[in-house]
Amino acid sequence: MLKVICFCAVLLTMPSWGAQKEIIGQTAQLSVEEVGLIYDARMDTGAANTSLHAIDLEIEGGSAAKMKDNIGKTLWFTTQNEAGEARRLSAKIIQVSTVKNSQGRETRYMVSLNVGFDGKERQVKVNLRDRSHMDYRLLVGRNWLKDHYIVDVAEKQLIGPVATINIVEAGLGYKTRIDTGAVENSLHAVDLKIEGGVEDMEKNVGKMIAFTTENEQGERQRVRSRIVETSLIRNAQGSEIRYMVELNVGEPGKEYKTKVNLRDRSKMTNKLLIGRNWLQGHYMVDVSR
């Protein structure tokens, strides 16, 4: 099947909130200012509110029969992080919340605490519960994330505009251009030979192809792979059809299989170009690196 790829200059108008939100992974080391401890916190977009491990709850002056009648009173509690560091502190009860989960329903006291990265905390409502049997003593809910963070559960790694990238099948490392404007990866390849090949490129899909590749240091290797499809590339020079193969491509020790189109890049500075089909879901590009 012939896939058509167009390289176009497109002006993207981003929503105003896009520039304001930061990306955060599924876990992060966050502090609670009033406690003075650092927690290994879990980001939970399924939870409406943030939850902190708390035990030995004691209300100054005694507790009322109904939890909601304790709103406005001072609550003392002990909290502990994953490192075993414990603190006892007090806070005013500002609300009670009913939480539904797989165990049923439970009502928790809520207090206002400053939660965030050390030195950059901000105030948020936090419900208190015994989380001693859980992996994370601080769970961060939507009330802390909203309008400030986008959660990246893939925990993508950062990569610069140029990186050393290996191709396992070639046994070579390339000084690679990382190009978010390119849909596909492209590898320098010459002397292409197709087993049982015919003139019609589309009819060669599925056949084995051998080619010679070379990195920026002049190291050469002959590689054999199977043609998985053809791709029509349109750029400033016109258009051309290229064969695509699947190769294991990545940073040393982090290679994974991806599609790569083959072309003569001998006149280009970088013999391997990485496009969005390799980056997507794995990397974010920081051009200042």
mmCIF file of C-alpha atoms in Angstrom:
data_model
loop_
_atom_site.group_PDB
_atom_site.id
_atom_site.type_symbol
_atom_site.label_atom_id
_atom_site.label_comp_id
_atom_site.label_asym_id
_atom_site.label_seq_id
_atom_site.Cartn_x
_atom_site.Cartn_y
_atom_site.Cartn_z
ATOM 1 C CA MET A 1 0.000 0.000 0.000
ATOM 2 C CA LEU A 2 1.358 3.399 -0.970
ATOM 3 C CA LYS A 3 1.354 5.865 1.880
ATOM 4 C CA VAL A 4 1.409 9.570 1.016
ATOM 5 C CA ILE A 5 3.427 11.897 3.239
ATOM 6 C CA CYS A 6 3.399 15.675 2.788
ATOM 7 C CA PHE A 7 5.872 18.064 4.362
ATOM 8 C CA CYS A 8 3.943 21.288 4.806
ATOM 9 C CA ALA A 9 4.465 24.494 6.730
ATOM 10 C CA VAL A 10 1.414 24.768 8.953
ATOM 11 C CA LEU A 11 0.699 27.558 11.407
ATOM 12 C CA LEU A 12 -0.720 25.996 14.562
ATOM 13 C CA THR A 13 -2.773 28.183 16.848
ATOM 14 C CA MET A 14 -2.566 26.678 20.322
ATOM 15 C CA PRO A 15 -5.212 27.294 22.973
ATOM 16 C CA SER A 16 -4.152 29.849 25.564
ATOM 17 C CA TRP A 17 -3.976 27.211 28.297
ATOM 18 C CA GLY A 18 -1.456 25.137 26.343
ATOM 19 C CA ALA A 19 1.408 27.490 27.123
ATOM 20 C CA GLN A 20 0.502 27.649 30.824
ATOM 21 C CA LYS A 21 0.313 23.955 31.678
ATOM 22 C CA GLU A 22 3.367 21.879 32.491
ATOM 23 C CA ILE A 23 3.803 18.160 31.896
ATOM 24 C CA ILE A 24 4.139 15.905 34.926
ATOM 25 C CA GLY A 25 4.748 12.154 35.059
ATOM 26 C CA GLN A 26 2.567 9.579 36.771
ATOM 27 C CA THR A 27 4.715 9.944 39.900
ATOM 28 C CA ALA A 28 6.701 12.862 41.308
ATOM 29 C CA GLN A 29 8.499 13.883 44.482
ATOM 30 C CA LEU A 30 6.262 16.487 46.105
ATOM 31 C CA SER A 31 6.371 18.218 49.462
ATOM 32 C CA VAL A 32 3.713 19.312 51.923
ATOM 33 C CA GLU A 33 4.926 22.647 53.254
ATOM 34 C CA GLU A 34 3.234 22.444 56.669
ATOM 35 C CA VAL A 35 4.626 18.954 57.239
ATOM 36 C CA GLY A 36 8.152 19.612 56.006
ATOM 37 C CA LEU A 37 8.415 16.211 54.294
ATOM 38 C CA ILE A 38 8.961 14.998 50.736
ATOM 39 C CA TYR A 39 6.623 12.285 49.438
ATOM 40 C CA ASP A 40 6.760 9.975 46.431
ATOM 41 C CA ALA A 41 3.374 11.096 45.135
ATOM 42 C CA ARG A 42 1.078 9.313 42.694
ATOM 43 C CA MET A 43 -0.823 11.449 40.156
ATOM 44 C CA ASP A 44 -4.410 10.167 40.000
ATOM 45 C CA THR A 45 -6.676 11.825 37.440
ATOM 46 C CA GLY A 46 -9.467 9.517 38.613
ATOM 47 C CA ALA A 47 -9.494 11.114 42.079
ATOM 48 C CA ALA A 48 -11.327 14.410 42.542
ATOM 49 C CA ASN A 49 -9.287 15.417 45.589
ATOM 50 C CA THR A 50 -5.748 15.055 46.891
ATOM 51 C CA SER A 51 -5.285 12.560 49.739
ATOM 52 C CA LEU A 52 -2.593 12.444 52.447
ATOM 53 C CA HIS A 53 -1.654 9.605 54.796
ATOM 54 C CA ALA A 54 -2.837 10.477 58.308
ATOM 55 C CA ILE A 55 -3.266 8.455 61.509
ATOM 56 C CA ASP A 56 -3.998 9.137 65.180
ATOM 57 C CA LEU A 57 -6.552 11.828 64.370
ATOM 58 C CA GLU A 58 -7.538 13.899 67.425
ATOM 59 C CA ILE A 59 -9.891 16.886 67.522
ATOM 60 C CA GLU A 60 -9.105 19.662 70.014
ATOM 61 C CA GLY A 61 -11.895 19.943 72.570
ATOM 62 C CA GLY A 62 -13.359 16.587 71.658
ATOM 63 C CA SER A 63 -15.254 15.282 68.677
ATOM 64 C CA ALA A 64 -18.910 15.856 67.922
ATOM 65 C CA ALA A 65 -21.170 12.883 67.216
ATOM 66 C CA LYS A 66 -21.421 13.791 63.524
ATOM 67 C CA MET A 67 -18.260 14.440 61.505
ATOM 68 C CA LYS A 68 -19.739 17.457 59.729
ATOM 69 C CA ASP A 69 -20.273 19.151 63.108
ATOM 70 C CA ASN A 70 -16.479 19.181 63.557
ATOM 71 C CA ILE A 71 -15.967 21.538 60.608
ATOM 72 C CA GLY A 72 -14.043 24.591 61.797
ATOM 73 C CA LYS A 73 -12.319 22.735 64.641
ATOM 74 C CA THR A 74 -8.579 22.035 64.872
ATOM 75 C CA LEU A 75 -7.514 18.509 64.008
ATOM 76 C CA TRP A 76 -4.226 16.936 65.096
ATOM 77 C CA PHE A 77 -2.805 14.039 63.088
ATOM 78 C CA THR A 78 0.414 12.166 62.348
ATOM 79 C CA THR A 79 1.681 11.645 58.820
ATOM 80 C CA GLN A 80 4.647 9.689 57.469
ATOM 81 C CA ASN A 81 6.369 9.543 54.083
ATOM 82 C CA GLU A 82 7.768 6.519 52.244
ATOM 83 C CA ALA A 83 11.175 7.019 53.895
ATOM 84 C CA GLY A 84 9.621 6.479 57.348
ATOM 85 C CA GLU A 85 9.939 10.132 58.417
ATOM 86 C CA ALA A 86 6.968 11.109 60.584
ATOM 87 C CA ARG A 87 5.526 14.443 61.738
ATOM 88 C CA ARG A 88 2.605 15.450 63.948
ATOM 89 C CA LEU A 89 0.776 18.615 63.025
ATOM 90 C CA SER A 90 -2.552 20.375 63.273
ATOM 91 C CA ALA A 91 -4.874 21.947 60.726
ATOM 92 C CA LYS A 92 -8.384 23.343 60.687
ATOM 93 C CA ILE A 93 -11.125 21.057 59.335
ATOM 94 C CA ILE A 94 -12.665 22.883 56.387
ATOM 95 C CA GLN A 95 -14.893 20.177 54.961
ATOM 96 C CA VAL A 96 -15.845 16.509 55.100
ATOM 97 C CA SER A 97 -15.916 14.465 51.902
ATOM 98 C CA THR A 98 -17.538 11.144 51.084
ATOM 99 C CA VAL A 99 -15.345 8.922 48.923
ATOM 100 C CA LYS A 100 -16.667 5.958 46.946
ATOM 101 C CA ASN A 101 -14.240 3.180 46.032
ATOM 102 C CA SER A 102 -14.092 -0.596 45.622
ATOM 103 C CA GLN A 103 -14.317 -1.007 49.412
ATOM 104 C CA GLY A 104 -17.534 1.024 49.620
ATOM 105 C CA ARG A 105 -18.036 4.550 50.988
ATOM 106 C CA GLU A 106 -16.135 6.427 53.649
ATOM 107 C CA THR A 107 -16.221 9.963 54.973
ATOM 108 C CA ARG A 108 -12.961 11.835 55.478
ATOM 109 C CA TYR A 109 -11.936 15.119 57.018
ATOM 110 C CA MET A 110 -10.496 17.708 54.658
ATOM 111 C CA VAL A 111 -7.910 20.336 55.532
ATOM 112 C CA SER A 112 -6.114 22.984 53.512
ATOM 113 C CA LEU A 113 -2.401 22.331 52.928
ATOM 114 C CA ASN A 114 0.302 23.639 50.598
ATOM 115 C CA VAL A 115 1.324 20.836 48.250
ATOM 116 C CA GLY A 116 3.809 20.909 45.374
ATOM 117 C CA PHE A 117 7.431 20.854 44.400
ATOM 118 C CA ASP A 118 9.738 21.871 47.242
ATOM 119 C CA GLY A 119 9.657 25.666 47.454
ATOM 120 C CA LYS A 120 6.830 25.919 44.903
ATOM 121 C CA GLU A 121 3.889 24.557 46.883
ATOM 122 C CA ARG A 122 0.354 25.903 46.513
ATOM 123 C CA GLN A 123 -2.716 25.581 48.669
ATOM 124 C CA VAL A 124 -5.194 22.805 47.967
ATOM 125 C CA LYS A 125 -7.872 20.859 49.843
ATOM 126 C CA VAL A 126 -6.562 17.509 51.099
ATOM 127 C CA ASN A 127 -8.527 14.641 52.586
ATOM 128 C CA LEU A 128 -6.911 12.628 55.371
ATOM 129 C CA ARG A 129 -6.920 8.833 55.600
ATOM 130 C CA ASP A 130 -4.733 5.931 56.694
ATOM 131 C CA ARG A 131 -2.640 5.059 53.611
ATOM 132 C CA SER A 132 -0.069 2.935 55.476
ATOM 133 C CA HIS A 133 -1.004 -0.141 53.418
ATOM 134 C CA MET A 134 -0.612 1.737 50.127
ATOM 135 C CA ASP A 135 2.500 2.295 47.999
ATOM 136 C CA TYR A 136 2.031 6.086 47.996
ATOM 137 C CA ARG A 137 1.365 8.153 51.095
ATOM 138 C CA LEU A 138 0.380 11.173 49.001
ATOM 139 C CA LEU A 139 -2.117 10.830 46.181
ATOM 140 C CA VAL A 140 -2.560 13.898 43.990
ATOM 141 C CA GLY A 141 -6.026 14.394 42.554
ATOM 142 C CA ARG A 142 -7.618 16.622 39.967
ATOM 143 C CA ASN A 143 -8.009 19.554 42.360
ATOM 144 C CA TRP A 144 -4.201 20.031 42.383
ATOM 145 C CA LEU A 145 -3.594 19.122 38.730
ATOM 146 C CA LYS A 146 -6.395 21.158 37.130
ATOM 147 C CA ASP A 147 -5.299 24.213 35.120
ATOM 148 C CA HIS A 148 -1.638 23.584 35.970
ATOM 149 C CA TYR A 149 -0.485 20.167 34.743
ATOM 150 C CA ILE A 150 -0.922 17.607 31.986
ATOM 151 C CA VAL A 151 -0.232 14.079 33.248
ATOM 152 C CA ASP A 152 2.043 12.040 30.985
ATOM 153 C CA VAL A 153 1.547 8.439 32.101
ATOM 154 C CA ALA A 154 4.130 7.264 29.552
ATOM 155 C CA GLU A 155 6.739 9.340 31.363
ATOM 156 C CA LYS A 156 8.379 10.260 28.098
ATOM 157 C CA GLN A 157 12.079 10.973 28.078
ATOM 158 C CA LEU A 158 13.628 14.176 26.789
ATOM 159 C CA ILE A 159 15.810 14.135 23.703
ATOM 160 C CA GLY A 160 17.686 16.970 22.024
ATOM 161 C CA PRO A 161 17.649 18.040 18.343
ATOM 162 C CA VAL A 162 20.680 15.797 17.679
ATOM 163 C CA ALA A 163 21.317 12.472 19.418
ATOM 164 C CA THR A 164 23.347 9.298 19.055
ATOM 165 C CA ILE A 165 20.948 6.652 17.747
ATOM 166 C CA ASN A 166 21.741 2.995 17.063
ATOM 167 C CA ILE A 167 20.346 0.656 14.452
ATOM 168 C CA VAL A 168 20.708 -2.862 15.806
ATOM 169 C CA GLU A 169 20.584 -4.643 12.433
ATOM 170 C CA ALA A 170 23.413 -2.482 11.096
ATOM 171 C CA GLY A 171 25.471 -2.551 14.284
ATOM 172 C CA LEU A 172 26.113 1.150 13.809
ATOM 173 C CA GLY A 173 25.545 4.359 15.739
ATOM 174 C CA TYR A 174 24.515 7.536 13.919
ATOM 175 C CA LYS A 175 24.721 11.230 14.777
ATOM 176 C CA THR A 176 21.010 11.651 14.202
ATOM 177 C CA ARG A 177 18.813 14.638 13.453
ATOM 178 C CA ILE A 178 15.598 14.590 15.533
ATOM 179 C CA ASP A 179 12.947 16.147 13.289
ATOM 180 C CA THR A 180 9.414 16.662 14.621
ATOM 181 C CA GLY A 181 8.460 18.043 11.208
ATOM 182 C CA ALA A 182 9.048 14.652 9.581
ATOM 183 C CA VAL A 183 6.380 11.973 9.817
ATOM 184 C CA GLU A 184 8.784 9.093 9.221
ATOM 185 C CA ASN A 185 12.305 7.990 10.042
ATOM 186 C CA SER A 186 14.718 8.014 7.126
ATOM 187 C CA LEU A 187 17.983 6.057 6.794
ATOM 188 C CA HIS A 188 20.848 6.490 4.363
ATOM 189 C CA ALA A 189 20.785 3.477 2.029
ATOM 190 C CA VAL A 190 22.500 2.792 -1.308
ATOM 191 C CA ASP A 191 22.984 -0.180 -3.628
ATOM 192 C CA LEU A 192 19.484 -1.529 -2.999
ATOM 193 C CA LYS A 193 18.949 -5.120 -4.176
ATOM 194 C CA ILE A 194 15.528 -6.799 -3.962
ATOM 195 C CA GLU A 195 15.225 -10.573 -4.055
ATOM 196 C CA GLY A 196 12.953 -11.351 -7.009
ATOM 197 C CA GLY A 197 12.313 -7.644 -7.466
ATOM 198 C CA VAL A 198 10.233 -6.169 -10.281
ATOM 199 C CA GLU A 199 9.952 -2.651 -11.709
ATOM 200 C CA ASP A 200 6.611 -1.936 -10.010
ATOM 201 C CA MET A 201 7.695 -0.884 -6.495
ATOM 202 C CA GLU A 202 4.298 -1.677 -4.993
ATOM 203 C CA LYS A 203 4.607 -5.317 -6.079
ATOM 204 C CA ASN A 204 7.892 -5.619 -4.169
ATOM 205 C CA VAL A 205 6.186 -5.123 -0.800
ATOM 206 C CA GLY A 206 6.797 -8.250 1.294
ATOM 207 C CA LYS A 207 10.055 -9.134 -0.467
ATOM 208 C CA MET A 208 13.528 -9.083 1.082
ATOM 209 C CA ILE A 209 15.780 -6.112 0.357
ATOM 210 C CA ALA A 210 19.530 -5.730 0.920
ATOM 211 C CA PHE A 211 21.168 -2.306 1.129
ATOM 212 C CA THR A 212 24.360 -0.628 2.274
ATOM 213 C CA THR A 213 24.231 2.038 4.961
ATOM 214 C CA GLU A 214 26.969 4.280 6.315
ATOM 215 C CA ASN A 215 27.186 6.522 9.362
ATOM 216 C CA GLU A 216 28.895 9.901 9.760
ATOM 217 C CA GLN A 217 32.201 8.256 10.723
ATOM 218 C CA GLY A 218 32.345 6.430 7.394
ATOM 219 C CA GLU A 219 31.549 3.024 8.920
ATOM 220 C CA ARG A 220 29.633 0.906 6.412
ATOM 221 C CA GLN A 221 27.415 -2.136 6.783
ATOM 222 C CA ARG A 222 25.265 -4.301 4.542
ATOM 223 C CA VAL A 223 21.769 -4.859 5.940
ATOM 224 C CA ARG A 224 19.013 -7.255 4.884
ATOM 225 C CA SER A 225 15.380 -6.685 5.793
ATOM 226 C CA ARG A 226 11.820 -7.123 4.512
ATOM 227 C CA ILE A 227 9.950 -4.371 2.652
ATOM 228 C CA VAL A 228 6.800 -3.626 4.691
ATOM 229 C CA GLU A 229 5.342 -0.847 2.505
ATOM 230 C CA THR A 230 6.137 2.021 0.183
ATOM 231 C CA SER A 231 5.840 5.684 1.027
ATOM 232 C CA LEU A 232 5.323 8.685 -1.234
ATOM 233 C CA ILE A 233 7.346 11.613 0.119
ATOM 234 C CA ARG A 234 6.591 15.143 -1.038
ATOM 235 C CA ASN A 235 9.009 17.917 -0.191
ATOM 236 C CA ALA A 236 10.514 21.096 -1.656
ATOM 237 C CA GLN A 237 12.440 19.053 -4.235
ATOM 238 C CA GLY A 238 9.317 17.301 -5.521
ATOM 239 C CA SER A 239 8.101 13.797 -4.711
ATOM 240 C CA GLU A 240 9.576 10.307 -4.626
ATOM 241 C CA ILE A 241 8.532 6.814 -3.607
ATOM 242 C CA ARG A 242 10.677 5.053 -1.012
ATOM 243 C CA TYR A 243 10.741 1.542 0.388
ATOM 244 C CA MET A 244 10.071 1.137 4.084
ATOM 245 C CA VAL A 245 11.518 -1.582 6.328
ATOM 246 C CA GLU A 246 11.244 -2.330 10.045
ATOM 247 C CA LEU A 247 14.421 -1.959 12.088
ATOM 248 C CA ASN A 248 15.321 -1.753 15.766
ATOM 249 C CA VAL A 249 16.189 1.907 16.301
ATOM 250 C CA GLY A 250 16.987 3.863 19.461
ATOM 251 C CA GLU A 251 19.428 5.239 21.957
ATOM 252 C CA PRO A 252 22.077 2.687 22.986
ATOM 253 C CA GLY A 253 20.368 -0.054 24.964
ATOM 254 C CA LYS A 254 16.901 1.435 24.381
ATOM 255 C CA GLU A 255 16.228 0.359 20.796
ATOM 256 C CA TYR A 256 12.771 -0.683 19.640
ATOM 257 C CA LYS A 257 11.260 -1.697 16.304
ATOM 258 C CA THR A 258 10.000 1.051 14.024
ATOM 259 C CA LYS A 259 9.441 1.718 10.329
ATOM 260 C CA VAL A 260 12.227 3.444 8.405
ATOM 261 C CA ASN A 261 12.231 4.669 4.824
ATOM 262 C CA LEU A 262 15.364 4.165 2.717
ATOM 263 C CA ARG A 263 17.000 6.853 0.604
ATOM 264 C CA ASP A 264 20.414 8.071 -0.496
ATOM 265 C CA ARG A 265 21.421 10.645 2.152
ATOM 266 C CA SER A 266 25.100 10.807 1.139
ATOM 267 C CA LYS A 267 24.826 14.558 0.493
ATOM 268 C CA MET A 268 23.195 15.204 3.850
ATOM 269 C CA THR A 269 24.922 15.958 7.156
ATOM 270 C CA ASN A 270 22.929 13.369 9.085
ATOM 271 C CA LYS A 271 22.657 9.869 7.681
ATOM 272 C CA LEU A 272 19.699 9.031 9.938
ATOM 273 C CA LEU A 273 16.700 11.283 10.466
ATOM 274 C CA ILE A 274 14.218 10.505 13.234
ATOM 275 C CA GLY A 275 10.596 11.494 12.670
ATOM 276 C CA ARG A 276 7.381 11.457 14.650
ATOM 277 C CA ASN A 277 6.695 7.739 14.136
ATOM 278 C CA TRP A 278 9.664 6.939 16.423
ATOM 279 C CA LEU A 279 9.174 9.815 18.867
ATOM 280 C CA GLN A 280 5.447 9.484 19.476
ATOM 281 C CA GLY A 281 4.611 7.988 22.852
ATOM 282 C CA HIS A 282 8.277 7.770 23.877
ATOM 283 C CA TYR A 283 10.036 11.138 23.702
ATOM 284 C CA MET A 284 9.589 14.872 24.008
ATOM 285 C CA VAL A 285 12.079 17.057 22.099
ATOM 286 C CA ASP A 286 13.929 19.867 23.851
ATOM 287 C CA VAL A 287 15.683 21.876 21.139
ATOM 288 C CA SER A 288 17.717 23.805 23.737
ATOM 289 C CA ARG A 289 19.609 20.671 24.817
#
